[in-house]
Coordinates of C-alpha atoms in Angstrom, one line a residue:
Chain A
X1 CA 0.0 0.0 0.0
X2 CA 3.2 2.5 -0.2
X3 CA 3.2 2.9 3.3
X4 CA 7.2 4.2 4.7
X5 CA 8.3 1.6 7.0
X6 CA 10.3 2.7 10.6
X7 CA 11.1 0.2 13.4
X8 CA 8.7 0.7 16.5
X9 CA 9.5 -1.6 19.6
X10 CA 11.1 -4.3 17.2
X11 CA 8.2 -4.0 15.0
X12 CA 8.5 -2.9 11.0
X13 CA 5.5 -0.6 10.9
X14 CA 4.2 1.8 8.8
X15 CA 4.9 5.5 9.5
X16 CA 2.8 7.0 6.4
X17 CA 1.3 6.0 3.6
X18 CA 1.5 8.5 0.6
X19 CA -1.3 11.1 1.6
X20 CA 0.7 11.7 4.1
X21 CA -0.2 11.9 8.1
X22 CA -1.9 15.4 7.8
X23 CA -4.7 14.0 5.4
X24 CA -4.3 10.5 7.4
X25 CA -5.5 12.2 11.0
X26 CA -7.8 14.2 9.4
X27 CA -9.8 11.5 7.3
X28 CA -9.9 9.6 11.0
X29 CA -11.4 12.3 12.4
X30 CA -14.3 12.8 9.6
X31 CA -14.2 9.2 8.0
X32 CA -12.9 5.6 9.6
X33 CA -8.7 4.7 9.7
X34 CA -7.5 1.4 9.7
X35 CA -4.0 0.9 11.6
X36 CA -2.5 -2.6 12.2
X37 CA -1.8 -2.6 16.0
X38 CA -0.4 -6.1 15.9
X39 CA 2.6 -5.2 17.8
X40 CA 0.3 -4.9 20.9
X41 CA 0.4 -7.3 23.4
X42 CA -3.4 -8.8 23.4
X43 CA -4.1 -12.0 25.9
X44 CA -6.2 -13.9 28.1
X45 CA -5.3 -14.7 31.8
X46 CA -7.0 -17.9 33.0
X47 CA -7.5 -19.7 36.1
X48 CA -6.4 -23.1 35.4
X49 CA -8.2 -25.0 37.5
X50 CA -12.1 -23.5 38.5
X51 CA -13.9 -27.1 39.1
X52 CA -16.3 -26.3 41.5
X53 CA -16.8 -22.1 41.5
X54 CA -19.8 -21.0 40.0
X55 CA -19.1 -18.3 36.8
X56 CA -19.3 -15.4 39.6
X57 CA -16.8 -16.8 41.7
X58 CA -14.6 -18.0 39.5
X59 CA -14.6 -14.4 37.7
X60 CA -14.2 -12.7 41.4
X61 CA -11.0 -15.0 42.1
X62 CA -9.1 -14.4 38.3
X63 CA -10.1 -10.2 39.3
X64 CA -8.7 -10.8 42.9
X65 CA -5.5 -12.2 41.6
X66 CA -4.6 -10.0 39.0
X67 CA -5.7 -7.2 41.0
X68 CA -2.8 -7.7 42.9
X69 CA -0.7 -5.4 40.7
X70 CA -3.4 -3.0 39.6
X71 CA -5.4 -0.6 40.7
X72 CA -8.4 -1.5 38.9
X73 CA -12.2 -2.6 40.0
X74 CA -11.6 -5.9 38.5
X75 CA -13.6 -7.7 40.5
X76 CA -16.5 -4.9 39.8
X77 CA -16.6 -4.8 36.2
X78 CA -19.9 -5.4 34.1
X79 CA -19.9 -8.8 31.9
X80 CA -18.5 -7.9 28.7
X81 CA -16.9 -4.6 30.1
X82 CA -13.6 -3.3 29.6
X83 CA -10.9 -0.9 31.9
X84 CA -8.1 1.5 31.2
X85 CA -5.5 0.8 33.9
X86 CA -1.9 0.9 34.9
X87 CA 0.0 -2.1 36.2
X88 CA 2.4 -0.5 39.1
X89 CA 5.2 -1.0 40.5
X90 CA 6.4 -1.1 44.3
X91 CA 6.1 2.7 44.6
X92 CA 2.8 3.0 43.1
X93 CA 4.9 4.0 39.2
X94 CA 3.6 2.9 36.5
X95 CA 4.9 -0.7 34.5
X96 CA 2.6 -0.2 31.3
X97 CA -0.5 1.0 30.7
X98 CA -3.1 -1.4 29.9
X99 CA -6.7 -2.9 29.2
X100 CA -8.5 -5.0 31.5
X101 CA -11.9 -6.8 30.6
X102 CA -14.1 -9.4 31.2
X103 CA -15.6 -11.7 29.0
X104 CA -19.5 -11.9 28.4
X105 CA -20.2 -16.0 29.2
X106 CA -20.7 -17.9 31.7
X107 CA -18.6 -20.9 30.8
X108 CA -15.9 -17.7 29.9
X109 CA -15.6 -16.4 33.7
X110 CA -12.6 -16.8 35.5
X111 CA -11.0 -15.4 32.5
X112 CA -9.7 -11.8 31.7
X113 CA -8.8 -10.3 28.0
X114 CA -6.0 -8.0 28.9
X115 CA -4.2 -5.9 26.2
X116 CA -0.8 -4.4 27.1
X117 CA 2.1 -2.1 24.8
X118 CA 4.7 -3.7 22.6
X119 CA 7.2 -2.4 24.3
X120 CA 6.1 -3.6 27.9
X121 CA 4.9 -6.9 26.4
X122 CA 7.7 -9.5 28.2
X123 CA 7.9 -8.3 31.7
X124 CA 4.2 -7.9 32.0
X125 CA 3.7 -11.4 30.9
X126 CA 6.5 -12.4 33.6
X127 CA 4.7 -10.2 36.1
X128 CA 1.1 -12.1 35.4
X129 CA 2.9 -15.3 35.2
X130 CA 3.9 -15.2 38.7
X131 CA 0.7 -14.3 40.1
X132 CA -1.6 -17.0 41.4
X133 CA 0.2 -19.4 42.7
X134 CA 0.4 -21.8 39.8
X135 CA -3.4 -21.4 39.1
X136 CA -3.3 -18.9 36.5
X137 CA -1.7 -19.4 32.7
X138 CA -1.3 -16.5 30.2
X139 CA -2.4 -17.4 27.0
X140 CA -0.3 -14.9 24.9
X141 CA -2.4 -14.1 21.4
X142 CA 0.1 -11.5 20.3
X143 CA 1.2 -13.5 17.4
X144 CA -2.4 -12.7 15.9
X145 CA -3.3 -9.9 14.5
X146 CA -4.6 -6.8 16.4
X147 CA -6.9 -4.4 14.1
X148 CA -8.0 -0.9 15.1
X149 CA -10.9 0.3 12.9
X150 CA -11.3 4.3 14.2
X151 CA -13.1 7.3 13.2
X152 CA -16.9 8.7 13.2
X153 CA -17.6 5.7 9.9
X154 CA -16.4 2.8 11.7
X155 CA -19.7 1.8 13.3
X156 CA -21.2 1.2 9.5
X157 CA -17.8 -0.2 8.5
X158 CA -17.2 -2.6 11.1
X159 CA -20.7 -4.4 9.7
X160 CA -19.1 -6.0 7.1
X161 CA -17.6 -8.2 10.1
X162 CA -20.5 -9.0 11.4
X163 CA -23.7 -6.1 12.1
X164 CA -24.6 -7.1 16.1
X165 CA -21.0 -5.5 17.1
X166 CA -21.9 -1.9 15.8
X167 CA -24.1 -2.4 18.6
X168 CA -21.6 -2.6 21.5
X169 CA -21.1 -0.4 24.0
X170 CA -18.0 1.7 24.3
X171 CA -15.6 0.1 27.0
X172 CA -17.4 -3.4 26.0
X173 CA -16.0 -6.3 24.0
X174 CA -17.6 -9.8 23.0
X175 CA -16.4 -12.7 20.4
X176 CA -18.2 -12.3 17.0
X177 CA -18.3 -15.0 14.4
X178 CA -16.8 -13.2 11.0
X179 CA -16.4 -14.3 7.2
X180 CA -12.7 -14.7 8.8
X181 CA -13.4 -16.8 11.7
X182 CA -13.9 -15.8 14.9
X183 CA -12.8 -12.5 16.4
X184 CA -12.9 -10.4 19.4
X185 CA -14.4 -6.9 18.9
X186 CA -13.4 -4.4 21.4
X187 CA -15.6 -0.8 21.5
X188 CA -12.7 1.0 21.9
X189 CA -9.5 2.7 20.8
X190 CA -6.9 5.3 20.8
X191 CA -8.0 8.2 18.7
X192 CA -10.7 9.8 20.6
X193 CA -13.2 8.7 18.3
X194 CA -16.1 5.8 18.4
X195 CA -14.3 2.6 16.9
X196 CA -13.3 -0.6 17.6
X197 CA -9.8 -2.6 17.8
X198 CA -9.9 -6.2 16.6
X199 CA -8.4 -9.8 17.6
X200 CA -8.5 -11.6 14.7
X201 CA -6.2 -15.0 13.5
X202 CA -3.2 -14.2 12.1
X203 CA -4.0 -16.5 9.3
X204 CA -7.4 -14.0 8.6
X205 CA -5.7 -11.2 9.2
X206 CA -5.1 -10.0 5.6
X207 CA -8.5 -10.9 4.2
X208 CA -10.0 -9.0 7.2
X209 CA -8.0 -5.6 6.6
X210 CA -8.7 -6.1 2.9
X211 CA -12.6 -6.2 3.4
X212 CA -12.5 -3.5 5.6
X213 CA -10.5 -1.3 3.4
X214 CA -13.0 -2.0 0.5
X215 CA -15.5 0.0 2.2
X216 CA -14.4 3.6 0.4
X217 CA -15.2 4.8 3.9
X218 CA -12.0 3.4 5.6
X219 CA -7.9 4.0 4.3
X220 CA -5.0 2.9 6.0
X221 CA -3.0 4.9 8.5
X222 CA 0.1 4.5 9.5
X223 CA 1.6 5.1 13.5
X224 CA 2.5 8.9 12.6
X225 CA -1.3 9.8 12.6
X226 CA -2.0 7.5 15.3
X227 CA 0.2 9.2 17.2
X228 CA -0.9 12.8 16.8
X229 CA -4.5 11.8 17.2
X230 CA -4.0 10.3 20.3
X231 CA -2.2 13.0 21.4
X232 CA -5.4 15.7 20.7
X233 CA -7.2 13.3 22.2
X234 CA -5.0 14.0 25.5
X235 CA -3.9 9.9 25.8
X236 CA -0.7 9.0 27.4
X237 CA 2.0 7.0 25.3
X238 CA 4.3 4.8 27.6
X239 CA 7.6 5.3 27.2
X240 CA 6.9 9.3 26.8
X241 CA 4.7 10.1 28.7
X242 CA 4.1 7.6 31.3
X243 CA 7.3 5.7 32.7
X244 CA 8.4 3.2 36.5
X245 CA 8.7 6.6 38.2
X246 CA 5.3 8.4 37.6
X247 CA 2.3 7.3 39.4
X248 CA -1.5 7.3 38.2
X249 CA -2.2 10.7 40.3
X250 CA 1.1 12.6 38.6
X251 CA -0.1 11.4 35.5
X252 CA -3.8 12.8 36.0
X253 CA -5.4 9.4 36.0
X254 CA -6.8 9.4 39.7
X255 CA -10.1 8.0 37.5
X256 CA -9.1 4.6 36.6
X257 CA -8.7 3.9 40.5
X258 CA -11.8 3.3 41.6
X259 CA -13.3 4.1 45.2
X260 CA -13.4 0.5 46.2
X261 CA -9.8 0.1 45.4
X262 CA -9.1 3.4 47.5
X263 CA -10.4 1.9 50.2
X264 CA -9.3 -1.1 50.2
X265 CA -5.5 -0.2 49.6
X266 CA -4.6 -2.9 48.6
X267 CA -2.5 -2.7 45.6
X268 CA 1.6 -1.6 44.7
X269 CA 2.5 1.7 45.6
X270 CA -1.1 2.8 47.9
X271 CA 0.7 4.5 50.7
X272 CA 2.2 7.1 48.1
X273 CA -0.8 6.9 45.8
X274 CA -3.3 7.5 48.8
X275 CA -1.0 10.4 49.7
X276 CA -1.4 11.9 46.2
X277 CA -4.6 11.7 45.8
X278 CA -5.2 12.9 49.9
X279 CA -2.5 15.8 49.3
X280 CA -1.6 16.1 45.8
X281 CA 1.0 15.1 43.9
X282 CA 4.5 17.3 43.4
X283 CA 4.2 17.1 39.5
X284 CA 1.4 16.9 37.5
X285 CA 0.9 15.7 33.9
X286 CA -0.5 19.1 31.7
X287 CA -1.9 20.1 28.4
X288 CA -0.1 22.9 26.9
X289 CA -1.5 25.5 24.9
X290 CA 1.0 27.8 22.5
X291 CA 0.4 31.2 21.9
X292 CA 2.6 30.9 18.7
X293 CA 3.6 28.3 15.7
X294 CA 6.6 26.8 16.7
X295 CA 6.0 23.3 17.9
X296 CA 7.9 21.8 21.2
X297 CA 9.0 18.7 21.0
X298 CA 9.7 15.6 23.6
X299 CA 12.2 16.9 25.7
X300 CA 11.7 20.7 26.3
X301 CA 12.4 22.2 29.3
X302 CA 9.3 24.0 30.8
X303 CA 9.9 27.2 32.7
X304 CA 7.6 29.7 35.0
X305 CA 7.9 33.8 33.8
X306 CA 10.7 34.2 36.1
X307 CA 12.9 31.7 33.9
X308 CA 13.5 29.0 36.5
X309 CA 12.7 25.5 35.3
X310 CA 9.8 23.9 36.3
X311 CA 8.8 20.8 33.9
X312 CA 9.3 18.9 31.0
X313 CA 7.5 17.9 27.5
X314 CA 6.6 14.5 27.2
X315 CA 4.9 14.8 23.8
X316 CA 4.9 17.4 21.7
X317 CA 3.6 17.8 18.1
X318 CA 1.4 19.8 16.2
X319 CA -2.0 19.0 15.6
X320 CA -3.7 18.7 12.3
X321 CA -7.2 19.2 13.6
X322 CA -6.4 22.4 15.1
X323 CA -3.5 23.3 12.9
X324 CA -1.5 24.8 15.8
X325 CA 1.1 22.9 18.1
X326 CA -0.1 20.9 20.6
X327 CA 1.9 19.3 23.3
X328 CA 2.0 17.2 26.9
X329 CA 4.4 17.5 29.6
X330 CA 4.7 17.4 33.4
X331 CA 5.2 20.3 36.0
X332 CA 5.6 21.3 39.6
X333 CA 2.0 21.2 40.9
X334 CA 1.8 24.7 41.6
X335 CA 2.3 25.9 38.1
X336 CA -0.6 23.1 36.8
X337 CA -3.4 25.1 36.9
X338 CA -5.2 26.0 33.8
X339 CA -4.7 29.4 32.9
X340 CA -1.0 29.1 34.4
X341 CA 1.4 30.9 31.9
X342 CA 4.4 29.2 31.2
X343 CA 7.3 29.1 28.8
X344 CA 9.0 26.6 25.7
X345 CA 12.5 27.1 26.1
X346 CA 12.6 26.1 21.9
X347 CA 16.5 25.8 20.4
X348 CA 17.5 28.4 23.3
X349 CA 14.1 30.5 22.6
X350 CA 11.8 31.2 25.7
X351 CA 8.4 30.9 23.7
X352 CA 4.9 31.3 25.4
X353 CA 2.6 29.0 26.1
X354 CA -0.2 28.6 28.6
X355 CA -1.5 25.3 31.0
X356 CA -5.2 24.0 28.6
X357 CA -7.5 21.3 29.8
X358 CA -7.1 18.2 27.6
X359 CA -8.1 16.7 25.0
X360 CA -7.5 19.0 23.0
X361 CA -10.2 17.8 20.5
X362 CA -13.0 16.8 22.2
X363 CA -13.9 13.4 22.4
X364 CA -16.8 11.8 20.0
X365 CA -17.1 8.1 21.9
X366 CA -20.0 5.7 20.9
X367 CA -23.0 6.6 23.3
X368 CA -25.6 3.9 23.4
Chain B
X1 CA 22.1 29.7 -13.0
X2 CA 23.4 26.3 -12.3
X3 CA 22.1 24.3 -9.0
X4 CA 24.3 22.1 -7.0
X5 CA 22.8 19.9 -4.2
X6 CA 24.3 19.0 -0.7
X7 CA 24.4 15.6 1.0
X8 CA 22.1 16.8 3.8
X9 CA 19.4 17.3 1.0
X10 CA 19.4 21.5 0.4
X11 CA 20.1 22.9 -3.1
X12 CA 21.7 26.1 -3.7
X13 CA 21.3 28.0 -6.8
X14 CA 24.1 30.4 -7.6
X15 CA 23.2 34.0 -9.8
X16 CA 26.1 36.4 -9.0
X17 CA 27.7 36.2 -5.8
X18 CA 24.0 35.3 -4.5
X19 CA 23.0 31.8 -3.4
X20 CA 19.6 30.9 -3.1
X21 CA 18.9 27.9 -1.0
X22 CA 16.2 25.2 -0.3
X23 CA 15.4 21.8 0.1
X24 CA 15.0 19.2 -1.9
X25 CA 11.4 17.5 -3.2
X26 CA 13.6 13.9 -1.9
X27 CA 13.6 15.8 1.3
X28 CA 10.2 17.3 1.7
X29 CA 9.2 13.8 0.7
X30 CA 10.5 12.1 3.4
X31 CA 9.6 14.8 5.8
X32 CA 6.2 14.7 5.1
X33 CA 3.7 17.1 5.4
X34 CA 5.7 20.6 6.5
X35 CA 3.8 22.3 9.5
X36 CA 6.4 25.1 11.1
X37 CA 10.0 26.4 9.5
X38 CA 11.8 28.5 11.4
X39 CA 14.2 30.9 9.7
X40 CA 17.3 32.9 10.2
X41 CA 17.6 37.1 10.5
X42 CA 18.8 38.9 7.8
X43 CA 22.8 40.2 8.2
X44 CA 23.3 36.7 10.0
X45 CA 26.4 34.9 8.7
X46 CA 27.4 31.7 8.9
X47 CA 30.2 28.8 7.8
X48 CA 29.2 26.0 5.2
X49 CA 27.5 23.1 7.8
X50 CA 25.6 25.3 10.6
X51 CA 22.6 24.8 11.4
X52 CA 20.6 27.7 9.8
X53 CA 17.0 27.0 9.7
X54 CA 14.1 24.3 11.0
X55 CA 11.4 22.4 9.1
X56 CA 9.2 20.9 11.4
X57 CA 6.8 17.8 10.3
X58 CA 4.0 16.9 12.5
X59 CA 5.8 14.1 14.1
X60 CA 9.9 15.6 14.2
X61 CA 12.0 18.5 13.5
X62 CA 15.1 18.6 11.0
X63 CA 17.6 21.3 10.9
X64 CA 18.7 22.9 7.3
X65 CA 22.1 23.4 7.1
X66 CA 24.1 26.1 5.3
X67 CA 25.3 24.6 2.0
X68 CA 28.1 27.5 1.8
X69 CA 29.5 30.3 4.2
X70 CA 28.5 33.5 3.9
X71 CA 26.0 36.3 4.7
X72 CA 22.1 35.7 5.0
X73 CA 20.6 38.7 2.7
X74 CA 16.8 37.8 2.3
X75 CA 14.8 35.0 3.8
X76 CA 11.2 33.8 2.0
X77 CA 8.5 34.9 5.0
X78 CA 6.0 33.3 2.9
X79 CA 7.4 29.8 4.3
X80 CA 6.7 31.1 7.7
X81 CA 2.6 31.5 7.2
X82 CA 2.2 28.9 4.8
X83 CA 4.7 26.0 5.3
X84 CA 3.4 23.7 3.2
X85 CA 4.9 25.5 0.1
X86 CA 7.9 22.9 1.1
X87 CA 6.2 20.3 0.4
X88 CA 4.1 21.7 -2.8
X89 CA 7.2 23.3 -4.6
X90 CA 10.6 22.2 -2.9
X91 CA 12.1 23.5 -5.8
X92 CA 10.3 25.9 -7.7
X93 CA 10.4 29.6 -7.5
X94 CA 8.2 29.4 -4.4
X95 CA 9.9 27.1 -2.1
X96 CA 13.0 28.9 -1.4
X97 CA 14.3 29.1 2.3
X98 CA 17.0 32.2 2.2
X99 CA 19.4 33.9 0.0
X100 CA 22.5 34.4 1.0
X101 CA 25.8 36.3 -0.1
X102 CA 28.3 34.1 -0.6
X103 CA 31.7 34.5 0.9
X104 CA 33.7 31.3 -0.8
X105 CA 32.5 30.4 -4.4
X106 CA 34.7 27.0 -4.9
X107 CA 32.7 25.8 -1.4
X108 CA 30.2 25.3 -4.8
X109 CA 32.5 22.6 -6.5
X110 CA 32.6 19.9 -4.2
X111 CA 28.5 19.9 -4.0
X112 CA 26.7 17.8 -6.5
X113 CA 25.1 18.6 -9.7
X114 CA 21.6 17.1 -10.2
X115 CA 22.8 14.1 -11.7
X116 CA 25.2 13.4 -9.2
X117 CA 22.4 13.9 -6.7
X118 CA 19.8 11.4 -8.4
X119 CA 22.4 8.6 -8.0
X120 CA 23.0 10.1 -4.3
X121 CA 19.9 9.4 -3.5
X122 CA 19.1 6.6 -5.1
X123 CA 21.9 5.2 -3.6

């Protein structure tokens, strides 16, 4: 398809593809993308033995297990639903960034469908491996193919797979039989827009993308638009933005810890999370706002008026959407409220910018 | 006028003792779509390699680098509202970064001429 190849993660993967990512993120936003996200780390953590617990029970002890190194409500989610989450470390920083979600059967339950990064694929696995005592296996199904459909058109497109999952809800995933076997349709994604992200055989995988892409509603894009449209939509990229020393609450993702997990305290890192959340963090994760054109990248020091430093950019870019830069970064908490003024320091230039709400592009998520 | 090409991708046409300099369609190619270029002051000099102006993609910035030494004389502020130009006309009359004065004329030999360049690339 004439897509420009770079390495991501030990992956070959498309940067572009020859409209180039400005028309890419763009026909996302009005239209439906299609990016292979195969490099993902897609799979299902399963009690081995559960002779003798009922679906519920079996499903609370695979969420009380895992839930051991997250902060998540496993235990609390919905049949078929699905949570954002980070898998921490001893002092509450942050492993990866992942999904979490439970399958919609009953002869399914004591099962999850996790999805974690590329990069953070090996020592997660090692990490859930260890848990449970022997009674837990990871099936690993990251040698398939992982397909994210995204965009405002995906709902009609994703028919052509099978019509009943244009009617899931966002955050919810089931198994769908599919002209190319069967596959596990996920309401969700990393654009900001309604769409869905696909497990599918690898042997399918081809014939899948190719039906998809026949619908002249849906064009491939390649990880340069994925990347700027996640970063509108105000979504953390390990690595960059997220890393082992920053914490859920620096990070501004207080949300994905739910109040039962609060008070129950019972997972890596609580004492300093707790304290976070109780007395704020000293850094903060921001959205920056620039008052002129010249884009900051990952990297670039932050400072207050007075010229002392303050923060760092974790992502910076410029955003086709808007057509102005757009960037991400962490600062002292005192300089993270909106409104806060603050400078670029770009190539030894101080240039303006101010502290914005994110996303920067609202979000348009299925509503059912 | 003839038009010599660097390694680092600008070309420099030569009229006079004045150089105008850009960068090449192979390099706004590979670049991609051209959001932000920054560009030098006028009466700034500087030696054959510096850094002298930024093209910024959506995803990375690249430096442009002074083909030749000498004096910067006019710079195209039409790149500066409208950046896509770069990727439009790399080459044309349009897409022109800077002119500058040149202080050493036989820097010029040792660049390539277009064919050399093709087979550069290509390369």
């Amino acid at each position: 398809m004439g897509g420009k190849m770079v390495e991501f993660a030990g992956y070959n993967m498309p940067v572009q593809f020859p409209e180039g990512v400005v028309k890419e993120h763009l026909w996302t936003r009005e239209n439906a993308g299609l990016f292979d996200v195969s490099h993902m780390g897609p799979a299902f953590f399963r009690l081995i033995e559960k002779a003798g617990l009922a679906p519920e029970a079996a499903h609370i002890e695979i969420a009380k297990i895992i839930e051991q190194v997250l902060p998540c409500d496993v235990q609390g989610l919905k049949r078929g639903q699905i949570r954002y989450t980070c898998l921490l470390n001893l002092d509450g920083g942050i492993i990866d960034d992942m999904m979490v979600a439970r399958p919609l059967n009953d002869d399914e339950q004591g099962s999850l469908y996790v999805v974690v990064n590329a990069g953070g694929k090996e020592v997660d696995f090692s990490i859930f491996n260890e848990l449970g005592e022997g009674n837990v296996t990871v099936d690993r199904w990251d040698e398939n193919a992982l397909i994210a459909l995204q965009g405002p058109k995906a709902k009609d497109a994703i028919k052509a797979l099978n019509p009943n999952a244009a009617d899931l809800g966002f955050m919810n995933y089931a198994k769908f039989e599919t002209p190319f076997g069967d596959a596990i349709i996920a309401r969700s994604g990393y654009t900001g827009e309604d769409g869905f992200e696909i497990l599918v055989m690898k042997e399918y995988a081809v014939a899948l993308c190719a039906q998809l892409l026949s619908n002249e509603n849906v064009k491939p894009i390649g990880l340069g638009a994925r990347d700027s449209l996640r970063l509108e939509a105000g979504l953390c990229l390990y690595g960059h933005d997220l890393d082992e020393t920053i914490s859920p609450i620096e990070a501004g993702l207080a949300w994905t810890i739910q109040k039962c997990r609060r008070e129950r305290a019972n997972f890596p890192g609580a004492s300093r999370i707790l304290n976070e959340i109780a007395n704020k963090p000293s850094r903060k994760r921001i959205g920056i706002e620039f008052l002129d054109r010249a884009p900051a990248r990952e990297g670039t020091i932050i400072q207050n008026q007075n010229g002392d430093d303050i923060g760092i950019v974790t992502s910076g870019g410029f955003s086709p959407s808007l057509n102005v830069p757009i960037a991400m970064g962490y600062v002292a908490t005192e300089f993270a409220a909106i409104g806060t003024q603050i400078r670029l320091m770009v190539r030894g230039t101080a240039r303006d910018a101010r502290v914005c709400a994110m996303p920067f592009v609202p979000h348009n998520y299925f509503k059912s | 006028m003839s038009v010599k090409f660097t390694k680092d991708h600008e070309w420099v046409a030569v009229e006079g003792d004045i150089a105008t300099i850009g960068i090449s369609a192979f390099a706004a190619e590979q670049l991609g779509d051209v959001v932000y270029v920054e560009l030098p002051a006028v009466g700034k000099n500087f030696n054959q390699g510096d850094a002298m102006a930024v093209v910024e993609s959506v995803k990375a910035a690249s430096d442009v680098y002074a083909p030749v030494s000498g004096e910067i004389v006019e710079v195209n502020d039409a790149l500066v509202d409208a950046p896509q130009i770069v990727n439009e006309c790399g080459i044309g009359p349009e897409g022109w970064f800077v002119k500058m004065k040149l202080s050493d004329q036989s820097q010029l030999d040792a660049l390539m001429d277009l064919a050399a360049y093709k087979i550069f690339v290509e390369s």
